[in-house]
């Protein structure tokens, strides 16, 4: 049985005072955990979050990682740097990075590889746009995106976390139905099975307008092993309800 993971993706939100208040409310409201919980914070706040989460049961995550080790890559953050702040997870290939920063499947695969080599678990995001879904290309798109990561990461592939995030559901309030999500998760699970010696280890999260009201139904699906939560992770009460739903 895989232990579920609920990961908050704060995106480009927060501030020193707001982060402190949010984390304090979360820690105060956290009951005994039966799932893993992580917060993926903006890079400048990793040091603050490391302090706030010290001795807590919430893991720290980053929202991106460089495909390079060190050197002349202005603005990028290496996995070694992330490790210095106790980071355990790094989101890679979020659709916002693919869309606004032109990250290709090859770049995403290289980032996942670098993260794994540096001891940080990549949360690899895959997902189709609305046009792709309407054209009947959902499976083709997510399989292509995951295949690139499998190709580059070979036998380490069971150590990644996958997040299925339909682009049309992100931040839109339109969630995939539990059946729609499960269908894609089953496809990804089969793809991992064919590629990995330990496919049972790999978590496949759902992301895209998961909230306090719909989390339980999504998380009840056999191949949904947790959630990557954007908007609802910024409200302590909502995030706590989602965490409880995973228990
Ligand atoms: P959302 O974002 O929960 O606000 O839809 C999810 C994500 O982009 O990871």
PDB file of C-alpha atoms and ligand atoms in Angstrom:
ATOM      1  CA  UNK A   1       0.000   0.000   0.000  1.00  0.00           C
ATOM      2  CA  UNK A   2       1.487   3.348  -1.051  1.00  0.00           C
ATOM      3  CA  UNK A   3       1.448   6.117   1.536  1.00  0.00           C
ATOM      4  CA  UNK A   4      -0.351   9.063  -0.025  1.00  0.00           C
ATOM      5  CA  UNK A   5       1.315  12.435  -0.547  1.00  0.00           C
ATOM      6  CA  UNK A   6      -0.448  15.780  -0.345  1.00  0.00           C
ATOM      7  CA  UNK A   7       1.808  18.495  -1.742  1.00  0.00           C
ATOM      8  CA  UNK A   8       0.943  22.178  -1.711  1.00  0.00           C
ATOM      9  CA  UNK A   9       2.189  24.222  -4.657  1.00  0.00           C
ATOM     10  CA  UNK A  10       2.199  27.811  -3.459  1.00  0.00           C
ATOM     11  CA  UNK A  11       3.297  29.040  -6.921  1.00  0.00           C
ATOM     12  CA  UNK A  12       4.366  32.718  -6.847  1.00  0.00           C
ATOM     13  CA  UNK A  13       2.420  33.564  -3.708  1.00  0.00           C
ATOM     14  CA  UNK A  14       3.384  34.387  -0.173  1.00  0.00           C
ATOM     15  CA  UNK A  15       5.495  36.752   1.840  1.00  0.00           C
ATOM     16  CA  UNK A  16       7.431  36.472   5.076  1.00  0.00           C
ATOM     17  CA  UNK A  17       4.510  37.370   7.335  1.00  0.00           C
ATOM     18  CA  UNK A  18       1.861  35.476   5.357  1.00  0.00           C
ATOM     19  CA  UNK A  19       4.025  32.324   5.167  1.00  0.00           C
ATOM     20  CA  UNK A  20       4.557  32.322   8.898  1.00  0.00           C
ATOM     21  CA  UNK A  21       0.852  32.730   9.623  1.00  0.00           C
ATOM     22  CA  UNK A  22      -0.112  29.997   7.141  1.00  0.00           C
ATOM     23  CA  UNK A  23       2.429  27.471   8.414  1.00  0.00           C
ATOM     24  CA  UNK A  24       1.515  28.173  12.034  1.00  0.00           C
ATOM     25  CA  UNK A  25      -2.172  27.560  11.290  1.00  0.00           C
ATOM     26  CA  UNK A  26      -1.306  24.351   9.453  1.00  0.00           C
ATOM     27  CA  UNK A  27       0.887  23.020  12.234  1.00  0.00           C
ATOM     28  CA  UNK A  28      -1.710  23.928  14.849  1.00  0.00           C
ATOM     29  CA  UNK A  29      -4.434  22.101  12.932  1.00  0.00           C
ATOM     30  CA  UNK A  30      -2.481  19.015  11.904  1.00  0.00           C
ATOM     31  CA  UNK A  31      -3.766  15.815  13.464  1.00  0.00           C
ATOM     32  CA  UNK A  32      -1.814  12.545  13.485  1.00  0.00           C
ATOM     33  CA  UNK A  33      -0.727  12.068   9.883  1.00  0.00           C
ATOM     34  CA  UNK A  34      -1.334   8.953   7.858  1.00  0.00           C
ATOM     35  CA  UNK A  35      -0.102  10.535   4.648  1.00  0.00           C
ATOM     36  CA  UNK A  36       2.991  12.524   3.726  1.00  0.00           C
ATOM     37  CA  UNK A  37       2.585  16.288   3.411  1.00  0.00           C
ATOM     38  CA  UNK A  38       4.830  18.756   1.614  1.00  0.00           C
ATOM     39  CA  UNK A  39       4.852  22.454   0.849  1.00  0.00           C
ATOM     40  CA  UNK A  40       6.523  23.554  -2.387  1.00  0.00           C
ATOM     41  CA  UNK A  41       7.486  27.152  -1.687  1.00  0.00           C
ATOM     42  CA  UNK A  42       9.029  29.904  -3.817  1.00  0.00           C
ATOM     43  CA  UNK A  43      12.837  29.651  -3.730  1.00  0.00           C
ATOM     44  CA  UNK A  44      13.497  32.828  -1.701  1.00  0.00           C
ATOM     45  CA  UNK A  45      11.383  31.463   1.148  1.00  0.00           C
ATOM     46  CA  UNK A  46      12.993  28.037   1.418  1.00  0.00           C
ATOM     47  CA  UNK A  47      15.230  29.155   4.275  1.00  0.00           C
ATOM     48  CA  UNK A  48      12.284  30.601   6.150  1.00  0.00           C
ATOM     49  CA  UNK A  49      10.192  27.477   5.557  1.00  0.00           C
ATOM     50  CA  UNK A  50      13.071  25.234   6.616  1.00  0.00           C
ATOM     51  CA  UNK A  51      13.029  27.024   9.959  1.00  0.00           C
ATOM     52  CA  UNK A  52       9.251  26.999  10.302  1.00  0.00           C
ATOM     53  CA  UNK A  53       8.935  23.310   9.404  1.00  0.00           C
ATOM     54  CA  UNK A  54      11.880  22.150  11.502  1.00  0.00           C
ATOM     55  CA  UNK A  55      10.811  19.234  13.750  1.00  0.00           C
ATOM     56  CA  UNK A  56       7.405  19.142  12.068  1.00  0.00           C
ATOM     57  CA  UNK A  57       6.005  16.339   9.944  1.00  0.00           C
ATOM     58  CA  UNK A  58       5.680  18.543   6.845  1.00  0.00           C
ATOM     59  CA  UNK A  59       8.350  18.128   4.176  1.00  0.00           C
ATOM     60  CA  UNK A  60       9.791  21.006   2.198  1.00  0.00           C
ATOM     61  CA  UNK A  61       9.598  21.175  -1.581  1.00  0.00           C
ATOM     62  CA  UNK A  62      10.756  23.509  -4.349  1.00  0.00           C
ATOM     63  CA  UNK A  63       8.821  24.455  -7.476  1.00  0.00           C
ATOM     64  CA  UNK A  64      11.616  23.892  -9.964  1.00  0.00           C
ATOM     65  CA  UNK A  65      15.250  22.794 -10.159  1.00  0.00           C
ATOM     66  CA  UNK A  66      17.976  23.473 -12.685  1.00  0.00           C
ATOM     67  CA  UNK A  67      19.043  20.786 -15.138  1.00  0.00           C
ATOM     68  CA  UNK A  68      22.622  21.942 -14.494  1.00  0.00           C
ATOM     69  CA  UNK A  69      24.946  21.397 -11.572  1.00  0.00           C
ATOM     70  CA  UNK A  70      26.476  24.854 -11.204  1.00  0.00           C
ATOM     71  CA  UNK A  71      27.914  27.661 -13.295  1.00  0.00           C
ATOM     72  CA  UNK A  72      26.743  30.415 -15.623  1.00  0.00           C
ATOM     73  CA  UNK A  73      22.972  29.862 -15.468  1.00  0.00           C
ATOM     74  CA  UNK A  74      21.637  33.176 -14.209  1.00  0.00           C
ATOM     75  CA  UNK A  75      18.503  32.882 -12.147  1.00  0.00           C
ATOM     76  CA  UNK A  76      18.602  29.103 -11.782  1.00  0.00           C
ATOM     77  CA  UNK A  77      18.764  27.110  -8.570  1.00  0.00           C
ATOM     78  CA  UNK A  78      20.687  23.833  -8.376  1.00  0.00           C
ATOM     79  CA  UNK A  79      19.690  20.677  -6.574  1.00  0.00           C
ATOM     80  CA  UNK A  80      22.735  21.042  -4.305  1.00  0.00           C
ATOM     81  CA  UNK A  81      21.434  24.436  -3.217  1.00  0.00           C
ATOM     82  CA  UNK A  82      17.988  22.986  -2.574  1.00  0.00           C
ATOM     83  CA  UNK A  83      19.488  20.232  -0.468  1.00  0.00           C
ATOM     84  CA  UNK A  84      21.218  22.793   1.731  1.00  0.00           C
ATOM     85  CA  UNK A  85      17.767  23.983   2.790  1.00  0.00           C
ATOM     86  CA  UNK A  86      16.438  20.526   3.559  1.00  0.00           C
ATOM     87  CA  UNK A  87      14.379  20.261   0.385  1.00  0.00           C
ATOM     88  CA  UNK A  88      12.989  16.787  -0.253  1.00  0.00           C
ATOM     89  CA  UNK A  89      10.805  17.326  -3.329  1.00  0.00           C
ATOM     90  CA  UNK A  90      11.037  19.502  -6.433  1.00  0.00           C
ATOM     91  CA  UNK A  91       8.211  20.008  -8.893  1.00  0.00           C
ATOM     92  CA  UNK A  92       9.511  19.680 -12.447  1.00  0.00           C
ATOM     93  CA  UNK A  93       7.716  20.270 -15.721  1.00  0.00           C
ATOM     94  CA  UNK A  94       4.739  22.085 -14.257  1.00  0.00           C
ATOM     95  CA  UNK A  95       2.511  23.163 -17.137  1.00  0.00           C
ATOM     96  CA  UNK A  96       3.139  26.807 -16.245  1.00  0.00           C
ATOM     97  CA  UNK A  97       6.868  26.231 -16.785  1.00  0.00           C
ATOM     98  CA  UNK A  98       6.232  24.306 -19.989  1.00  0.00           C
ATOM     99  CA  UNK A  99       3.915  27.061 -21.234  1.00  0.00           C
ATOM    100  CA  UNK A 100       5.587  30.280 -20.050  1.00  0.00           C
ATOM    101  CA  UNK A 101       9.207  29.173 -20.023  1.00  0.00           C
ATOM    102  CA  UNK A 102       9.233  26.884 -23.021  1.00  0.00           C
ATOM    103  CA  UNK A 103      10.337  23.792 -21.105  1.00  0.00           C
ATOM    104  CA  UNK A 104      10.383  20.815 -23.437  1.00  0.00           C
ATOM    105  CA  UNK A 105       9.980  17.150 -22.518  1.00  0.00           C
ATOM    106  CA  UNK A 106      13.757  16.796 -22.862  1.00  0.00           C
ATOM    107  CA  UNK A 107      14.453  19.653 -20.444  1.00  0.00           C
ATOM    108  CA  UNK A 108      11.919  18.286 -17.961  1.00  0.00           C
ATOM    109  CA  UNK A 109      13.541  14.850 -18.141  1.00  0.00           C
ATOM    110  CA  UNK A 110      16.988  16.374 -17.551  1.00  0.00           C
ATOM    111  CA  UNK A 111      15.690  18.277 -14.524  1.00  0.00           C
ATOM    112  CA  UNK A 112      14.171  15.116 -13.094  1.00  0.00           C
ATOM    113  CA  UNK A 113      17.471  13.322 -13.628  1.00  0.00           C
ATOM    114  CA  UNK A 114      19.467  16.061 -11.919  1.00  0.00           C
ATOM    115  CA  UNK A 115      17.061  16.141  -8.982  1.00  0.00           C
ATOM    116  CA  UNK A 116      17.270  12.379  -8.480  1.00  0.00           C
ATOM    117  CA  UNK A 117      21.057  12.398  -8.722  1.00  0.00           C
ATOM    118  CA  UNK A 118      21.168  15.129  -6.088  1.00  0.00           C
ATOM    119  CA  UNK A 119      18.865  13.337  -3.664  1.00  0.00           C
ATOM    120  CA  UNK A 120      15.662  15.326  -4.247  1.00  0.00           C
ATOM    121  CA  UNK A 121      12.500  13.573  -5.410  1.00  0.00           C
ATOM    122  CA  UNK A 122      11.151  15.142  -8.590  1.00  0.00           C
ATOM    123  CA  UNK A 123       7.383  15.577  -8.825  1.00  0.00           C
ATOM    124  CA  UNK A 124       7.083  15.284 -12.594  1.00  0.00           C
ATOM    125  CA  UNK A 125       3.973  16.992 -13.974  1.00  0.00           C
ATOM    126  CA  UNK A 126       2.208  15.755 -17.079  1.00  0.00           C
ATOM    127  CA  UNK A 127      -1.117  16.801 -18.529  1.00  0.00           C
ATOM    128  CA  UNK A 128      -3.037  17.716 -21.637  1.00  0.00           C
ATOM    129  CA  UNK A 129      -4.524  21.037 -22.693  1.00  0.00           C
ATOM    130  CA  UNK A 130      -8.224  21.415 -23.380  1.00  0.00           C
ATOM    131  CA  UNK A 131      -7.588  21.366 -27.145  1.00  0.00           C
ATOM    132  CA  UNK A 132      -5.615  18.147 -26.812  1.00  0.00           C
ATOM    133  CA  UNK A 133      -8.369  16.522 -24.722  1.00  0.00           C
ATOM    134  CA  UNK A 134     -11.012  17.576 -27.222  1.00  0.00           C
ATOM    135  CA  UNK A 135      -8.918  16.170 -30.043  1.00  0.00           C
ATOM    136  CA  UNK A 136      -8.816  12.804 -28.216  1.00  0.00           C
ATOM    137  CA  UNK A 137      -5.084  13.130 -27.589  1.00  0.00           C
ATOM    138  CA  UNK A 138      -4.981  12.969 -23.788  1.00  0.00           C
ATOM    139  CA  UNK A 139      -3.315   9.540 -23.572  1.00  0.00           C
ATOM    140  CA  UNK A 140      -0.866  10.279 -26.339  1.00  0.00           C
ATOM    141  CA  UNK A 141       0.242  13.547 -24.701  1.00  0.00           C
ATOM    142  CA  UNK A 142       0.708  12.279 -21.143  1.00  0.00           C
ATOM    143  CA  UNK A 143       2.450   9.118 -22.359  1.00  0.00           C
ATOM    144  CA  UNK A 144       4.842  11.161 -24.489  1.00  0.00           C
ATOM    145  CA  UNK A 145       5.638  13.450 -21.553  1.00  0.00           C
ATOM    146  CA  UNK A 146       6.246  10.542 -19.176  1.00  0.00           C
ATOM    147  CA  UNK A 147       8.173   8.535 -21.792  1.00  0.00           C
ATOM    148  CA  UNK A 148      10.803  11.278 -22.012  1.00  0.00           C
ATOM    149  CA  UNK A 149      11.386  11.056 -18.259  1.00  0.00           C
ATOM    150  CA  UNK A 150      11.448   7.243 -18.327  1.00  0.00           C
ATOM    151  CA  UNK A 151      13.911   7.288 -21.202  1.00  0.00           C
ATOM    152  CA  UNK A 152      16.355   9.570 -19.365  1.00  0.00           C
ATOM    153  CA  UNK A 153      15.961   8.136 -15.888  1.00  0.00           C
ATOM    154  CA  UNK A 154      15.999   4.420 -16.644  1.00  0.00           C
ATOM    155  CA  UNK A 155      16.217   2.203 -13.594  1.00  0.00           C
ATOM    156  CA  UNK A 156      15.679   5.124 -11.140  1.00  0.00           C
ATOM    157  CA  UNK A 157      12.232   5.736 -12.545  1.00  0.00           C
ATOM    158  CA  UNK A 158      10.376   4.186  -9.613  1.00  0.00           C
ATOM    159  CA  UNK A 159      11.839   6.922  -7.358  1.00  0.00           C
ATOM    160  CA  UNK A 160      10.027   9.779  -9.093  1.00  0.00           C
ATOM    161  CA  UNK A 161       6.599  11.093  -8.190  1.00  0.00           C
ATOM    162  CA  UNK A 162       4.263  11.705 -11.129  1.00  0.00           C
ATOM    163  CA  UNK A 163       1.552  14.367 -11.033  1.00  0.00           C
ATOM    164  CA  UNK A 164      -1.247  14.206 -13.573  1.00  0.00           C
ATOM    165  CA  UNK A 165      -2.415  17.776 -13.982  1.00  0.00           C
ATOM    166  CA  UNK A 166      -4.833  18.397 -16.838  1.00  0.00           C
ATOM    167  CA  UNK A 167      -3.959  21.932 -17.931  1.00  0.00           C
ATOM    168  CA  UNK A 168      -7.622  22.847 -18.359  1.00  0.00           C
ATOM    169  CA  UNK A 169      -8.258  22.051 -14.688  1.00  0.00           C
ATOM    170  CA  UNK A 170      -5.426  24.104 -13.198  1.00  0.00           C
ATOM    171  CA  UNK A 171      -6.651  27.180 -11.374  1.00  0.00           C
ATOM    172  CA  UNK A 172      -9.914  27.105 -13.300  1.00  0.00           C
ATOM    173  CA  UNK A 173     -12.228  25.501 -10.761  1.00  0.00           C
ATOM    174  CA  UNK A 174     -12.896  22.768 -13.374  1.00  0.00           C
ATOM    175  CA  UNK A 175     -11.728  19.518 -11.825  1.00  0.00           C
ATOM    176  CA  UNK A 176     -11.389  16.307 -13.763  1.00  0.00           C
ATOM    177  CA  UNK A 177     -14.079  13.940 -12.543  1.00  0.00           C
ATOM    178  CA  UNK A 178     -12.753  11.100 -10.383  1.00  0.00           C
ATOM    179  CA  UNK A 179     -13.436   8.740 -13.319  1.00  0.00           C
ATOM    180  CA  UNK A 180     -11.629  10.952 -15.842  1.00  0.00           C
ATOM    181  CA  UNK A 181      -8.648  11.276 -13.520  1.00  0.00           C
ATOM    182  CA  UNK A 182      -8.564   7.564 -12.666  1.00  0.00           C
ATOM    183  CA  UNK A 183      -8.620   6.671 -16.354  1.00  0.00           C
ATOM    184  CA  UNK A 184      -5.465   8.683 -17.033  1.00  0.00           C
ATOM    185  CA  UNK A 185      -3.785   7.509 -13.835  1.00  0.00           C
ATOM    186  CA  UNK A 186      -4.346   3.907 -14.909  1.00  0.00           C
ATOM    187  CA  UNK A 187      -2.665   4.657 -18.239  1.00  0.00           C
ATOM    188  CA  UNK A 188       0.329   6.203 -16.460  1.00  0.00           C
ATOM    189  CA  UNK A 189       0.476   3.289 -14.005  1.00  0.00           C
ATOM    190  CA  UNK A 190       0.579   0.799 -16.884  1.00  0.00           C
ATOM    191  CA  UNK A 191       3.349   2.798 -18.544  1.00  0.00           C
ATOM    192  CA  UNK A 192       5.386   2.785 -15.328  1.00  0.00           C
ATOM    193  CA  UNK A 193       4.773  -0.952 -14.904  1.00  0.00           C
ATOM    194  CA  UNK A 194       6.247  -1.644 -18.280  1.00  0.00           C
ATOM    195  CA  UNK A 195       9.315   0.495 -17.539  1.00  0.00           C
ATOM    196  CA  UNK A 196      10.160  -0.102 -13.926  1.00  0.00           C
ATOM    197  CA  UNK A 197      11.286  -2.940 -11.697  1.00  0.00           C
ATOM    198  CA  UNK A 198       9.331  -1.453  -8.760  1.00  0.00           C
ATOM    199  CA  UNK A 199       6.296   0.288 -10.247  1.00  0.00           C
ATOM    200  CA  UNK A 200       4.331  -0.199  -7.036  1.00  0.00           C
ATOM    201  CA  UNK A 201       6.573   2.372  -5.346  1.00  0.00           C
ATOM    202  CA  UNK A 202       5.747   5.270  -7.637  1.00  0.00           C
ATOM    203  CA  UNK A 203       3.136   7.745  -6.462  1.00  0.00           C
ATOM    204  CA  UNK A 204       0.835   9.292  -9.058  1.00  0.00           C
ATOM    205  CA  UNK A 205      -0.755  12.496  -7.739  1.00  0.00           C
ATOM    206  CA  UNK A 206      -3.712  14.324  -9.200  1.00  0.00           C
ATOM    207  CA  UNK A 207      -3.602  18.122  -9.537  1.00  0.00           C
ATOM    208  CA  UNK A 208      -5.995  20.669 -10.969  1.00  0.00           C
ATOM    209  CA  UNK A 209      -8.556  22.457  -8.792  1.00  0.00           C
ATOM    210  CA  UNK A 210      -8.450  19.781  -6.107  1.00  0.00           C
ATOM    211  CA  UNK A 211     -10.165  21.325  -3.115  1.00  0.00           C
ATOM    212  CA  UNK A 212     -11.734  20.578   0.246  1.00  0.00           C
ATOM    213  CA  UNK A 213     -15.010  19.537  -1.373  1.00  0.00           C
ATOM    214  CA  UNK A 214     -13.762  17.179  -4.085  1.00  0.00           C
ATOM    215  CA  UNK A 215     -10.559  15.738  -2.570  1.00  0.00           C
ATOM    216  CA  UNK A 216     -12.092  12.700  -0.859  1.00  0.00           C
ATOM    217  CA  UNK A 217     -13.701  11.376  -4.047  1.00  0.00           C
ATOM    218  CA  UNK A 218     -10.568  11.888  -6.119  1.00  0.00           C
ATOM    219  CA  UNK A 219      -8.330  10.337  -3.467  1.00  0.00           C
ATOM    220  CA  UNK A 220     -10.600   7.288  -3.235  1.00  0.00           C
ATOM    221  CA  UNK A 221      -9.664   6.229  -6.776  1.00  0.00           C
ATOM    222  CA  UNK A 222      -7.374   3.185  -6.860  1.00  0.00           C
ATOM    223  CA  UNK A 223      -4.570   4.839  -8.826  1.00  0.00           C
ATOM    224  CA  UNK A 224      -4.703   8.318  -7.269  1.00  0.00           C
ATOM    225  CA  UNK A 225      -1.985   8.394  -4.631  1.00  0.00           C
ATOM    226  CA  UNK A 226      -2.320  11.984  -3.493  1.00  0.00           C
ATOM    227  CA  UNK A 227      -2.688  15.519  -4.704  1.00  0.00           C
ATOM    228  CA  UNK A 228      -0.709  18.495  -5.953  1.00  0.00           C
ATOM    229  CA  UNK A 229      -2.704  21.406  -4.646  1.00  0.00           C
ATOM    230  CA  UNK A 230      -2.393  24.992  -5.852  1.00  0.00           C
ATOM    231  CA  UNK A 231      -5.020  27.505  -4.747  1.00  0.00           C
ATOM    232  CA  UNK A 232      -6.434  25.422  -1.911  1.00  0.00           C
ATOM    233  CA  UNK A 233      -2.988  24.998  -0.331  1.00  0.00           C
ATOM    234  CA  UNK A 234      -2.942  28.721   0.459  1.00  0.00           C
ATOM    235  CA  UNK A 235      -5.847  28.382   2.879  1.00  0.00           C
ATOM    236  CA  UNK A 236      -4.976  26.446   6.022  1.00  0.00           C
ATOM    237  CA  UNK A 237      -8.485  25.102   6.652  1.00  0.00           C
ATOM    238  CA  UNK A 238      -8.875  23.840   3.075  1.00  0.00           C
ATOM    239  CA  UNK A 239      -5.423  22.274   2.961  1.00  0.00           C
ATOM    240  CA  UNK A 240      -6.040  20.558   6.306  1.00  0.00           C
ATOM    241  CA  UNK A 241      -9.340  19.148   5.017  1.00  0.00           C
ATOM    242  CA  UNK A 242      -7.555  17.735   1.955  1.00  0.00           C
ATOM    243  CA  UNK A 243      -4.848  16.215   4.162  1.00  0.00           C
ATOM    244  CA  UNK A 244      -7.543  14.605   6.331  1.00  0.00           C
ATOM    245  CA  UNK A 245      -9.238  13.242   3.204  1.00  0.00           C
ATOM    246  CA  UNK A 246      -6.007  11.448   2.288  1.00  0.00           C
ATOM    247  CA  UNK A 247      -5.785   9.745   5.677  1.00  0.00           C
TER     248      UNK A 247
HETATM  249  P1  LIG B   1      -4.750  24.463  -8.635  1.00  0.00           P
HETATM  250  O1  LIG B   1      -3.230  24.255  -9.106  1.00  0.00           O
HETATM  251  O2  LIG B   1      -4.980  23.508  -7.480  1.00  0.00           O
HETATM  252  O3  LIG B   1      -4.818  25.905  -8.198  1.00  0.00           O
HETATM  253  O4  LIG B   1      -5.613  24.156  -9.789  1.00  0.00           O
HETATM  254  C1  LIG B   1      -2.635  22.988  -9.129  1.00  0.00           C
HETATM  255  C2  LIG B   1      -1.255  23.094  -9.692  1.00  0.00           C
HETATM  256  O5  LIG B   1      -1.054  23.866 -10.636  1.00  0.00           O
HETATM  257  O6  LIG B   1      -0.315  22.418  -9.230  1.00  0.00           O
END
